CSV table of C-alpha atoms and ligand atoms in Angstrom, one decimal:
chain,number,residue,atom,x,y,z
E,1,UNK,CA,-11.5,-4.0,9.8
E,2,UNK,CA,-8.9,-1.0,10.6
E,3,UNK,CA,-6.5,-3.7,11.5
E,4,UNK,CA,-3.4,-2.6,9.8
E,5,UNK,CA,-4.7,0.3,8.4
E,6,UNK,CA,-2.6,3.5,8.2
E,7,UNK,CA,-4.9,6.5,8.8
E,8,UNK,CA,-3.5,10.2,7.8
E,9,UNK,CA,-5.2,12.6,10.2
E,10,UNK,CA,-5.4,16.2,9.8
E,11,UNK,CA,-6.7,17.8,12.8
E,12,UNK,CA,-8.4,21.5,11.9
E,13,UNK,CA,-8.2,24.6,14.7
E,14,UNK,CA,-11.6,23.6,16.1
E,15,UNK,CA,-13.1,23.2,19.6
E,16,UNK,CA,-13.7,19.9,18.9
E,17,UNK,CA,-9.4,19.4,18.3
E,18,UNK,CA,-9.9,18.0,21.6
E,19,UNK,CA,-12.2,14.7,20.8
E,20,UNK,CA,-9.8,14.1,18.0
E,21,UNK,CA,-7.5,12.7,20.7
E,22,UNK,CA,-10.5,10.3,21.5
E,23,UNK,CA,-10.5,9.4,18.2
E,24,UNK,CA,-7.0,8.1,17.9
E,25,UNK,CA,-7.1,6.2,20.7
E,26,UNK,CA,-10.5,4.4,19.2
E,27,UNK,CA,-8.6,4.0,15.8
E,28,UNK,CA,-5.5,2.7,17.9
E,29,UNK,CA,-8.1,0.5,19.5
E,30,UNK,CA,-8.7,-0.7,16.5
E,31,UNK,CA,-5.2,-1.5,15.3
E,32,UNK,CA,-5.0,1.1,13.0
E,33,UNK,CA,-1.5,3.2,12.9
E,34,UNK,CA,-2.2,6.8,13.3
E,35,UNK,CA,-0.2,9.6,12.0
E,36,UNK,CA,-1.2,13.1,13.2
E,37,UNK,CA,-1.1,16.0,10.8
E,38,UNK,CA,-1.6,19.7,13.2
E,39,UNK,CA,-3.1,22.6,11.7
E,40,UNK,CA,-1.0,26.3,13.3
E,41,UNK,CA,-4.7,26.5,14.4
E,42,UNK,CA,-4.9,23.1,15.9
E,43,UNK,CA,-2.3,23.8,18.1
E,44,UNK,CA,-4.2,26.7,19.7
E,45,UNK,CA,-6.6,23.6,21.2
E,46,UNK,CA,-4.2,20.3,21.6
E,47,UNK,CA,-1.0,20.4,22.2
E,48,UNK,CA,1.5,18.7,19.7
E,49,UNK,CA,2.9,16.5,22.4
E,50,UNK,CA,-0.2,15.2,23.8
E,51,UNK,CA,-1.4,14.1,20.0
E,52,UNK,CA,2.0,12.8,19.7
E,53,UNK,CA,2.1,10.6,22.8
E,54,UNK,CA,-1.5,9.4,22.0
E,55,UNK,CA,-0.8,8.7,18.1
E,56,UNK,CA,2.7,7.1,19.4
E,57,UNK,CA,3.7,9.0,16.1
E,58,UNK,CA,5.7,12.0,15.2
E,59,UNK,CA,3.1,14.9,14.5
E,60,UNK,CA,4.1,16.3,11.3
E,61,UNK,CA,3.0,20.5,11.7
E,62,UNK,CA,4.3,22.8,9.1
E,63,UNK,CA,4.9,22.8,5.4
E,64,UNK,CA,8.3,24.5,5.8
E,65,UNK,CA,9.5,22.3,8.3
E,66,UNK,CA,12.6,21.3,6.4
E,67,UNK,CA,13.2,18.2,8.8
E,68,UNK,CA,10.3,16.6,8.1
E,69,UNK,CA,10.5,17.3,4.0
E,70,UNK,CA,14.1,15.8,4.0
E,71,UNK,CA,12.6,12.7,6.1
E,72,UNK,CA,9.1,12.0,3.8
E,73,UNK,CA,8.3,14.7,0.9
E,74,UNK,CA,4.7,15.8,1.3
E,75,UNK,CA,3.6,13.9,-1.5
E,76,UNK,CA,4.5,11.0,0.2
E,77,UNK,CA,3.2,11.3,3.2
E,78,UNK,CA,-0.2,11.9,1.7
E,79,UNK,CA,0.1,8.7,-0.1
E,80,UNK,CA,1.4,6.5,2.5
E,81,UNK,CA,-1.6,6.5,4.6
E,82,UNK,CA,-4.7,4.4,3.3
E,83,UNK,CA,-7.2,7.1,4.4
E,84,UNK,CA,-7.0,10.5,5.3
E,85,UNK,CA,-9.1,11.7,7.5
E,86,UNK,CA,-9.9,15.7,8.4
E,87,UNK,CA,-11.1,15.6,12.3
E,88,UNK,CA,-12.1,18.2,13.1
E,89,UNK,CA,-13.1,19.7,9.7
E,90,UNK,CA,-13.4,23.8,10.2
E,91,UNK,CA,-15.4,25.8,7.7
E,92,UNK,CA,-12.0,27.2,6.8
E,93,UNK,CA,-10.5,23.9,6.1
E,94,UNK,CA,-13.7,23.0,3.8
E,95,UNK,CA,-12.9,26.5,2.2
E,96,UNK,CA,-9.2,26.0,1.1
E,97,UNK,CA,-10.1,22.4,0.1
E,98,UNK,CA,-12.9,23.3,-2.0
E,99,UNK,CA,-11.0,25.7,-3.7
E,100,UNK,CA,-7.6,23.7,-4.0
E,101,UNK,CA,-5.5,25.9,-1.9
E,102,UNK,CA,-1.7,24.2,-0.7
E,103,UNK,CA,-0.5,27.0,1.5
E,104,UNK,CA,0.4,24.8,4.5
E,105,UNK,CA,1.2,21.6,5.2
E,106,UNK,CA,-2.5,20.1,6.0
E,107,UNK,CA,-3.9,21.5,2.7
E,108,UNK,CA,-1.1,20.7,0.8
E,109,UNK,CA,-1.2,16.9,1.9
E,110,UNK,CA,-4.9,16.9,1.1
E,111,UNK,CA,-4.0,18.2,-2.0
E,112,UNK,CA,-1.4,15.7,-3.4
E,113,UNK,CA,-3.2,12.7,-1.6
E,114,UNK,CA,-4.4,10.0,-4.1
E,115,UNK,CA,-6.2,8.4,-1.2
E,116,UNK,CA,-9.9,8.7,0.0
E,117,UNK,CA,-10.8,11.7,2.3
E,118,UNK,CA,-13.4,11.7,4.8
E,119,UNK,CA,-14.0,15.2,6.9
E,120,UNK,CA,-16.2,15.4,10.1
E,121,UNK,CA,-17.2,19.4,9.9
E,122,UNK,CA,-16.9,21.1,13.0
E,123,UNK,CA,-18.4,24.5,13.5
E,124,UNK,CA,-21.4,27.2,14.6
E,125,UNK,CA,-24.2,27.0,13.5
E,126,UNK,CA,-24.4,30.0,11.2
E,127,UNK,CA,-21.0,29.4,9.8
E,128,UNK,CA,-22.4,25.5,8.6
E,129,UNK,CA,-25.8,27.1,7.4
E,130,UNK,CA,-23.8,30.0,5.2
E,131,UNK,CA,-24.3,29.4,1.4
E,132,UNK,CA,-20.5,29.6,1.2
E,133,UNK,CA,-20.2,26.8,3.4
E,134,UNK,CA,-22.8,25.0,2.1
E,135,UNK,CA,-21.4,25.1,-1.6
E,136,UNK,CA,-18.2,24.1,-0.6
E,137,UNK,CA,-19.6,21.0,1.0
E,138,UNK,CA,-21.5,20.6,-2.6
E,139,UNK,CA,-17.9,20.8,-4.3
E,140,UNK,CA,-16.4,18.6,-1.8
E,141,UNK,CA,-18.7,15.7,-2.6
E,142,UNK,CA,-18.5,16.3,-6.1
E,143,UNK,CA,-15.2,15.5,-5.6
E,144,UNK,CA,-15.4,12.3,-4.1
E,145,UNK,CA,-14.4,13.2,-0.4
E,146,UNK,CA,-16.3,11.4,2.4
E,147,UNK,CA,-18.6,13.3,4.8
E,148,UNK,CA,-19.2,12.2,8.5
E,149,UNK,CA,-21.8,14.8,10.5
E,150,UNK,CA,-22.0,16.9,12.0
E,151,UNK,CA,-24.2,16.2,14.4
E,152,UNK,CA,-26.9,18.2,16.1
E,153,UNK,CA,-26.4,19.4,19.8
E,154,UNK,CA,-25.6,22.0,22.2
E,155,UNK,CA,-22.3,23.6,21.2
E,156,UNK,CA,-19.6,24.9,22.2
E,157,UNK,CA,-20.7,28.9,21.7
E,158,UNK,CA,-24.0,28.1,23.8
E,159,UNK,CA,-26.2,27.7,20.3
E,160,UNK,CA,-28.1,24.6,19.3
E,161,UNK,CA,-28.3,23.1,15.7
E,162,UNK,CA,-26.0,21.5,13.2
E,163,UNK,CA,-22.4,21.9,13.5
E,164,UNK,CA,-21.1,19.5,16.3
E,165,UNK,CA,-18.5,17.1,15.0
E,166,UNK,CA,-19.5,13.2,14.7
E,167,UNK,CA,-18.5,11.1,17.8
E,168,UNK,CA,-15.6,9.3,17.2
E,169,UNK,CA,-17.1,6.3,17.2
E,170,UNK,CA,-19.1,7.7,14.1
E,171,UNK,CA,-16.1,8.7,12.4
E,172,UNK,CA,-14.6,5.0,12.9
E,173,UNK,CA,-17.8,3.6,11.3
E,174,UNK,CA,-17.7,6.0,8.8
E,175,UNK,CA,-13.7,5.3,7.7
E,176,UNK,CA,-14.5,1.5,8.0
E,177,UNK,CA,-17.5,1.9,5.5
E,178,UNK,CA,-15.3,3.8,3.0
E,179,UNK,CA,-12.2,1.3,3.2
E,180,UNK,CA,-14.6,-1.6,2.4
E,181,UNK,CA,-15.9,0.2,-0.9
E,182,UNK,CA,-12.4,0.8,-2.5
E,183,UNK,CA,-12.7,-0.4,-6.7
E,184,UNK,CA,-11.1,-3.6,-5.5
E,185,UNK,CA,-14.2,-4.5,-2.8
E,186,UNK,CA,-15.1,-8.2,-3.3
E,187,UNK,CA,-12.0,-9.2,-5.4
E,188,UNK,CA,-9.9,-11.8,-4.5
E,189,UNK,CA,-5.6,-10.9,-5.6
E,190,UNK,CA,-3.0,-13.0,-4.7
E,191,UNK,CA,0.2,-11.5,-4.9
E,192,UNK,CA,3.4,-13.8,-4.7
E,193,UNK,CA,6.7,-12.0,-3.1
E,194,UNK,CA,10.2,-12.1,-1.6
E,195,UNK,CA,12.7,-14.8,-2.8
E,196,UNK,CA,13.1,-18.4,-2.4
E,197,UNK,CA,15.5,-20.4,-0.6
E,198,UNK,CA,16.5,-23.6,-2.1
E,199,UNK,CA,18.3,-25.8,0.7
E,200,UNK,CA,21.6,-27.3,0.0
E,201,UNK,CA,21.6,-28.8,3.4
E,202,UNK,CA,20.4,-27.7,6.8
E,203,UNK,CA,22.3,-24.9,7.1
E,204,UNK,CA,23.0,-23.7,3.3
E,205,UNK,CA,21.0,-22.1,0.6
E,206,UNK,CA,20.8,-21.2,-2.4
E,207,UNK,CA,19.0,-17.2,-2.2
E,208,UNK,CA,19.0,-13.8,-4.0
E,209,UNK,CA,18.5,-10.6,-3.6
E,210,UNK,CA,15.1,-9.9,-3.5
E,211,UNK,CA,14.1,-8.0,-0.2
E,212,UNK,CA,10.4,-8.7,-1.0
E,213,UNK,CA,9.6,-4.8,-0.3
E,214,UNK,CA,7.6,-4.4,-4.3
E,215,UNK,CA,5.6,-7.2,-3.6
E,216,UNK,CA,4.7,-6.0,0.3
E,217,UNK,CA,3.7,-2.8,-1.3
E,218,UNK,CA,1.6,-4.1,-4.0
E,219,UNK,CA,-0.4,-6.5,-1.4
E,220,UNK,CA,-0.7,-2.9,1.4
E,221,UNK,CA,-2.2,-0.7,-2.0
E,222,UNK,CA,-4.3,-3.5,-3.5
E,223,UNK,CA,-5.7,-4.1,0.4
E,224,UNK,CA,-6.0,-0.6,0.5
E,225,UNK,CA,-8.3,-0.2,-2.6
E,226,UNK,CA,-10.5,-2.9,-0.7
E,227,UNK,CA,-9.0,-6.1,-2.3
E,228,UNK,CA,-9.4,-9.5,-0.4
E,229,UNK,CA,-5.2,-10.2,-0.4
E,230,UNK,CA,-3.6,-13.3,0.1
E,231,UNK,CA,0.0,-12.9,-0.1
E,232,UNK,CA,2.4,-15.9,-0.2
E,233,UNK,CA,5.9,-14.7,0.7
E,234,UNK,CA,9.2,-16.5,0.7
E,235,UNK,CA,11.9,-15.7,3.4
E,236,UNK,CA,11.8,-11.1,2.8
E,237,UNK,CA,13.6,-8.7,4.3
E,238,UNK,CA,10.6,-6.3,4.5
E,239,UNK,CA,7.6,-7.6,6.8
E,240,UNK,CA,4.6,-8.5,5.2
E,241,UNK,CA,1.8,-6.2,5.9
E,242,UNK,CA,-1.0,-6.3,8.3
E,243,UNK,CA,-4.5,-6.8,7.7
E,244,UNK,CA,-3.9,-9.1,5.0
E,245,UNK,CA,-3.9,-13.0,4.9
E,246,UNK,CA,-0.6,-14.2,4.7
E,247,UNK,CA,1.2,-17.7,3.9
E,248,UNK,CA,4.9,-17.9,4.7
E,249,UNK,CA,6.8,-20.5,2.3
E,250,UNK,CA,10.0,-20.8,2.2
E,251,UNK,CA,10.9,-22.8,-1.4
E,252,UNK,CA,9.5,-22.3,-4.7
E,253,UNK,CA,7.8,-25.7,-4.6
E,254,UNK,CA,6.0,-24.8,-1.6
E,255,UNK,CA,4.9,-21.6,-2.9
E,256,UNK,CA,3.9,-23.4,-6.1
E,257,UNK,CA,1.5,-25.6,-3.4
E,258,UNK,CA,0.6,-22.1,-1.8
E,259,UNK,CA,-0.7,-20.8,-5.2
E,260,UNK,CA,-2.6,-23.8,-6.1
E,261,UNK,CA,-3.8,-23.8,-2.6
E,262,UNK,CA,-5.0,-20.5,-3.2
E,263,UNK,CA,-6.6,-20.4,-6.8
E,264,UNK,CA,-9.4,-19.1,-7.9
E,265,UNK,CA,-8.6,-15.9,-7.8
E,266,UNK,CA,-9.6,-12.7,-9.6
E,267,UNK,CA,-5.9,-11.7,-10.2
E,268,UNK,CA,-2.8,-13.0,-9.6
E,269,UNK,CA,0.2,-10.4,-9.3
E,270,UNK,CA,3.2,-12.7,-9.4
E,271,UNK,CA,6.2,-10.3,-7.4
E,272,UNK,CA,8.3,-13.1,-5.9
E,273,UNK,CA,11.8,-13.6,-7.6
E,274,UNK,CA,11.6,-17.1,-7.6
E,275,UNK,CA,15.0,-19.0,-7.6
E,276,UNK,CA,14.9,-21.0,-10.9
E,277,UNK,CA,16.6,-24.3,-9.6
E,278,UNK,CA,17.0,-26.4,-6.7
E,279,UNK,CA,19.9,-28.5,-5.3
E,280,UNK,CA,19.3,-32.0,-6.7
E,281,UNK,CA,19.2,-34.5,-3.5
E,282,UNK,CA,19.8,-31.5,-0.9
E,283,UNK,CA,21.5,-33.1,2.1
E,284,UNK,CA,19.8,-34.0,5.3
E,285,UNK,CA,23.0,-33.4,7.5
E,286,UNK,CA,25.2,-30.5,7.4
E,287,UNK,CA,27.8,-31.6,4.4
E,288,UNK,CA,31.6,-31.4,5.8
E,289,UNK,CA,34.8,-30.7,4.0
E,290,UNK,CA,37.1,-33.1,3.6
E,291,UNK,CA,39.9,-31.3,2.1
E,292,UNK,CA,40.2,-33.0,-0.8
E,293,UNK,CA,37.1,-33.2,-2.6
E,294,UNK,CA,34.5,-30.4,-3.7
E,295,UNK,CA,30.8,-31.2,-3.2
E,296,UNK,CA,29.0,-32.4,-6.4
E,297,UNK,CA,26.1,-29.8,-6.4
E,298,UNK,CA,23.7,-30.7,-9.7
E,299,UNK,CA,20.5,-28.4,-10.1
E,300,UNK,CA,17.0,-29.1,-10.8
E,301,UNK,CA,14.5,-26.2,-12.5
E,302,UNK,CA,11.9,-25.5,-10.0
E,303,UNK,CA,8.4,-25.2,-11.2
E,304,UNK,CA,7.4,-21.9,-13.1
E,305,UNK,CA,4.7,-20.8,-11.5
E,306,UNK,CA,3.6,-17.8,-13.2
E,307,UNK,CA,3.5,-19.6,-16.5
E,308,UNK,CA,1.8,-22.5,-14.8
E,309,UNK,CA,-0.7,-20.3,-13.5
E,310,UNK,CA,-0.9,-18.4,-17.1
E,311,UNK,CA,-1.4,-21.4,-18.6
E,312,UNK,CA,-4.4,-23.3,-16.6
E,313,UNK,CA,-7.6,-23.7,-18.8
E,314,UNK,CA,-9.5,-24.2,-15.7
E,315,UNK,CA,-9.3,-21.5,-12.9
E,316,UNK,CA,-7.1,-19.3,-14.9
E,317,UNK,CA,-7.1,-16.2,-13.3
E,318,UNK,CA,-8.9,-13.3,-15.1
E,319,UNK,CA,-5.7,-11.4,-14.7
E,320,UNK,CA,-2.2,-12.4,-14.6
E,321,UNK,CA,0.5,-9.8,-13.6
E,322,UNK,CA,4.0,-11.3,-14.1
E,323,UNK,CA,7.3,-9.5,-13.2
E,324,UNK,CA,10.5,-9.4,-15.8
E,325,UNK,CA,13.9,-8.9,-13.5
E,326,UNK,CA,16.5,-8.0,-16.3
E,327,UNK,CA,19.7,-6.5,-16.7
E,328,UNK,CA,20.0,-5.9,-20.2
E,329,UNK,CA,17.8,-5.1,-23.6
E,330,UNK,CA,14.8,-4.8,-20.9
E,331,UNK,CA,11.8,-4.2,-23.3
E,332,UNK,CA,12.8,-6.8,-25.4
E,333,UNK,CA,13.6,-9.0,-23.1
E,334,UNK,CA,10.1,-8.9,-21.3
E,335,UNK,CA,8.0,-8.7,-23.9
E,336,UNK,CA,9.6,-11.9,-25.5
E,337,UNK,CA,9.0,-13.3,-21.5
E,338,UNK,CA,5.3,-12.3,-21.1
E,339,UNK,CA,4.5,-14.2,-24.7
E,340,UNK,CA,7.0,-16.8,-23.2
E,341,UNK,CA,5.1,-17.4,-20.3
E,342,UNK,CA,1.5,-16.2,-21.2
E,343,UNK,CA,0.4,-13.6,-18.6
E,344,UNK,CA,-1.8,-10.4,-19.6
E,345,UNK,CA,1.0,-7.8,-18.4
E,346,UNK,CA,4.6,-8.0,-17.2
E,347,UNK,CA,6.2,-5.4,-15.2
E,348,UNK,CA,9.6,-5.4,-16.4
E,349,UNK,CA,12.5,-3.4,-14.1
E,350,UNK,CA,16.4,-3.2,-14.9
E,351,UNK,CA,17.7,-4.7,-12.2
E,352,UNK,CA,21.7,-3.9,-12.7
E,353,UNK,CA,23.6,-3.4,-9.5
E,354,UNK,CA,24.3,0.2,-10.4
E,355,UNK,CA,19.8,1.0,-10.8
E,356,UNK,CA,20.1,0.5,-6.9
E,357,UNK,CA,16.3,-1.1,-7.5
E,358,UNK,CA,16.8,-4.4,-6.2
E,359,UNK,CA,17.0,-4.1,-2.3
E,360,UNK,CA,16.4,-0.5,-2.9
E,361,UNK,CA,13.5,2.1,-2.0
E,362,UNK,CA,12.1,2.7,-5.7
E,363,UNK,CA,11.3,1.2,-8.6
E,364,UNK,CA,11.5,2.1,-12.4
E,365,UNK,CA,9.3,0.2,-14.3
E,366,UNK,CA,8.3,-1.0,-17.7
E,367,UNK,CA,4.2,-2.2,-17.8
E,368,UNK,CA,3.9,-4.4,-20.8
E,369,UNK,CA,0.8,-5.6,-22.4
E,370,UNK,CA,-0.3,-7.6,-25.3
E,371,UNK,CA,-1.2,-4.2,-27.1
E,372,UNK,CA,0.8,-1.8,-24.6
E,373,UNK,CA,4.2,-0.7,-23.6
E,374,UNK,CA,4.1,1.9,-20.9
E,375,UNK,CA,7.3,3.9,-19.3
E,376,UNK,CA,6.8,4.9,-16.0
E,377,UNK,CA,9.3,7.4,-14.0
E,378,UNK,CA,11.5,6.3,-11.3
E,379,UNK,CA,8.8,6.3,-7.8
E,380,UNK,CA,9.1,4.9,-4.7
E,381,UNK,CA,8.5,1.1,-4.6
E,382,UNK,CA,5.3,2.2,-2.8
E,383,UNK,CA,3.6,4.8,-5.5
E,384,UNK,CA,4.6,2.1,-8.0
E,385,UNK,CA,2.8,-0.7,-6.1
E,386,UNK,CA,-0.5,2.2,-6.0
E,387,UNK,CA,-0.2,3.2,-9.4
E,388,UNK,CA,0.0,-1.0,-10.6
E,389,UNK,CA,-3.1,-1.3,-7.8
E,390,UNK,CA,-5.2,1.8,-9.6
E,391,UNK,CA,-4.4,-0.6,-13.2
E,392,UNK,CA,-5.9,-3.0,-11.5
E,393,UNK,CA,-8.8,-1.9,-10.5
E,394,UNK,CA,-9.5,-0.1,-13.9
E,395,UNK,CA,-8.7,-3.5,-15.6
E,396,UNK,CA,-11.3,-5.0,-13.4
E,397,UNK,CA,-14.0,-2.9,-13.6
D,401,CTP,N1,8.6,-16.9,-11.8
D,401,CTP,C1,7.8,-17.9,-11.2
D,401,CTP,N2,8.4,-19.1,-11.0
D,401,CTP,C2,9.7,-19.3,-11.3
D,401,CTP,C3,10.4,-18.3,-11.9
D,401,CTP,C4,9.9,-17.1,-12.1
D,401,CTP,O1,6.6,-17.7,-10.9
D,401,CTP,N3,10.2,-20.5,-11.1
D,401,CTP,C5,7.9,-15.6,-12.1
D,401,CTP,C6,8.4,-14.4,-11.2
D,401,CTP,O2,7.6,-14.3,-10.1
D,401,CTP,C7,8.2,-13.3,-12.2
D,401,CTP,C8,8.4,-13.9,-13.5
D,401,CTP,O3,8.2,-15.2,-13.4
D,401,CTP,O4,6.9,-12.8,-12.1
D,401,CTP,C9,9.7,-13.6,-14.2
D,401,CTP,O5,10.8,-13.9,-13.3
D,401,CTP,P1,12.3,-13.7,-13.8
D,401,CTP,O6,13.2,-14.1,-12.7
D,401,CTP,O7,12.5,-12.3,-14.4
D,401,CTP,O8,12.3,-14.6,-15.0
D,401,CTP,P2,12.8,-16.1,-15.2
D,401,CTP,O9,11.6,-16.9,-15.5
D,401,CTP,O10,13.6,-16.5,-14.0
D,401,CTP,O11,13.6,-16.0,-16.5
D,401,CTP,P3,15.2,-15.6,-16.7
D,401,CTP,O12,15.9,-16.1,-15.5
D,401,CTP,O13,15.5,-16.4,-17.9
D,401,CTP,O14,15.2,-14.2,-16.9
């Protein structure tokens, strides 16, 4: 269930800093990617380099670190992951979150994050009991964060009560449980990706650009929000992620079989830049020059699969996201394409050389629906694929 999961963790200045080692090798176990956030007052208990050897991660430390800002912004760090979790959780940590504080990096990260929390509280006994503590816990789950233990026990101060941290394997069953009820539990998305290649012989093809990295994204947030994903990918750049089930095709009549393969489906989020024709009687041998005469190439149009798919009367998808790769009069051009082809929205993009967004890191995109035209700013290809994931779960609810 962790299996390709990427787990934010924020380790507090707590005794119990030290099981939070145990606890990334169990979610490591587990196949999930850790990376390691340490508190100043963490690093009076572990020691950066032993989290980091464990984690096999960089441990990110300080706000003001300007190495780490130039590498990944805070903000998108705290939205990479597809749970954060606060282990241990000191009645400090609990204070600043309840009240919103950003004055270092942990707070700030759990600040910006628009990914579930879950803390495992660690402290004495009296500090856990104090009203304070106790209405900042209130406030925290009013807020929708997760709350693992603590546990009873013996602890660390020689007192007995409430205030141990969970066992890491509590904590695991406890980020398991709040992956599986993300908006999208129980819904099934298919999410098409990456180009095509259209054979002109063995060796030859005809490709573009696509690097397949929007429709990767899209499949990691909607798994992430709990979506059953199948993702049907031509030949990308960008690997597909894990945890997901995935069909590798490599033309668009195969991935036309793929889709049908796949149907029904609650929504069908069509990313792949499909090439639009095929090589008409594509050679079975390499095809040699002669010198004299140029090869006769005549095209076929390939199979439309997002207006096939648009189209169906039976097994129609409830929703059907198409993309609109343009280069001029964008709006116009995909709205006249969405009524063209007959899905719910189309996410249009300008995708002139000099945007950088094909083959590039972000995206600037254009969400039109039958009733709705909405802007969004420039964001990395991966807060575009969560924001498009959130829509989709609102749509579905
Ligand atoms: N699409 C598809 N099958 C095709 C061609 C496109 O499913 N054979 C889908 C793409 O996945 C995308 C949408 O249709 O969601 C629009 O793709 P785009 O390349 O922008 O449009 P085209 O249909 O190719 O139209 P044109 O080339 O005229 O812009």
């Amino acid at each position: 269930m962790l299996s390709g999961k990427k787990i934010l963790l924020v380790i507090g200045g707590g005794i119990a800093a030290f099981k939070s080692q145990d606890l990334i090798r169990r979610l490591r176990e587990r196949g999930a990617t850790v990376t390691p956030v340490l508190t100043k007052a963490a690093e009076e208990f572990v020691t950066p380099l032993s989290v980091s050897a464990l984690a096999a991660q960089k441990v990110y430390r300080d706000l003001f670190d300007l190495t780490d800002e130039a590498e990944m912004g805070h903000i998108e760090l705290s939205r990479a992951a597809n749970l954060v979790i606060v282990a241990p959780a000191t009645a400090d940590l609990m204070a600043k979150m309840a009240g919103g504080h950003a004055n270092d990096l942990a707070t700030t990260l759990l600040l910006a994050t628009d990914k579930p929390v879950l803390i495992a509280p660690s402290m004495n006994v009296r500090m856990w009991e104090h009203a304070a503590t106790q209405r900042n816990l209130t406030t925290l789950s009013e807020d929708g964060i997760h709350v693992v233990g603590p546990d009873n026990g013996d602890m660390a101060c020689g007192e007995y009560g409430p205030g141990r941290m969970a066992e890491p394997a509590s904590i695991i069953d406890a980020a398991e449980s709040v992956l599986l009820n993300g908006p999208l539990k129980g819904k099934r998305i298919l999410v098409t990706s990456g180009p095509t290649h259209e054979p002109i012989d063995p060796v030859r093809y005809i490709a573009n650009r696509s690097s397949g990295a929007q429709g990767s994204a899209i499949a990691s947030a909607l798994s992430a929000l709990g979506a059953n994903v199948i993702f049907v990918t031509g030949p990308a750049d960008v690997a597909p992620p894990d945890g997901i089930e995935v069909v590798q095709v490599e033309t668009a009549r195969q991935m036309m079989e793929a889709v049908s393969y796949a149907l029904p489906v609650d929504t069908a989020v069509f990313a792949a830049a499909v090439a639009d024709w095929r090589v008409k009687g594509a050679s079975d041998k390499k095809m040699k020059k002669d010198g004299q005469t140029l090869p006769d190439l005549q095209l076929l149009e390939n199979p439309d699969i997002l207006a096939t798919v648009s189209q169906m009367t039976d097994n129609r998808p409830k929703l059907v996201v198409g993309f609109a790769a343009e280069t001029d009069d964008v709006i116009a051009n995909a709205t006249k394409k969405r009524e063209r082809k007959g899905c719910d929205w189309i996410v249009a993009n300008d995708v002139s050389p000099e945007t950088g967004i094909m083959g590039g890191d972000e995206n600037a995109v254009i969400v039109i629906s039958d009733t709705d035209t909405e802007t969004w700013p420039r964001l990395s290809k991966a807060q575009t694929a969560m924001r498009l994931a959130s829509k989709i779960a609102e749509a579905l609810s």
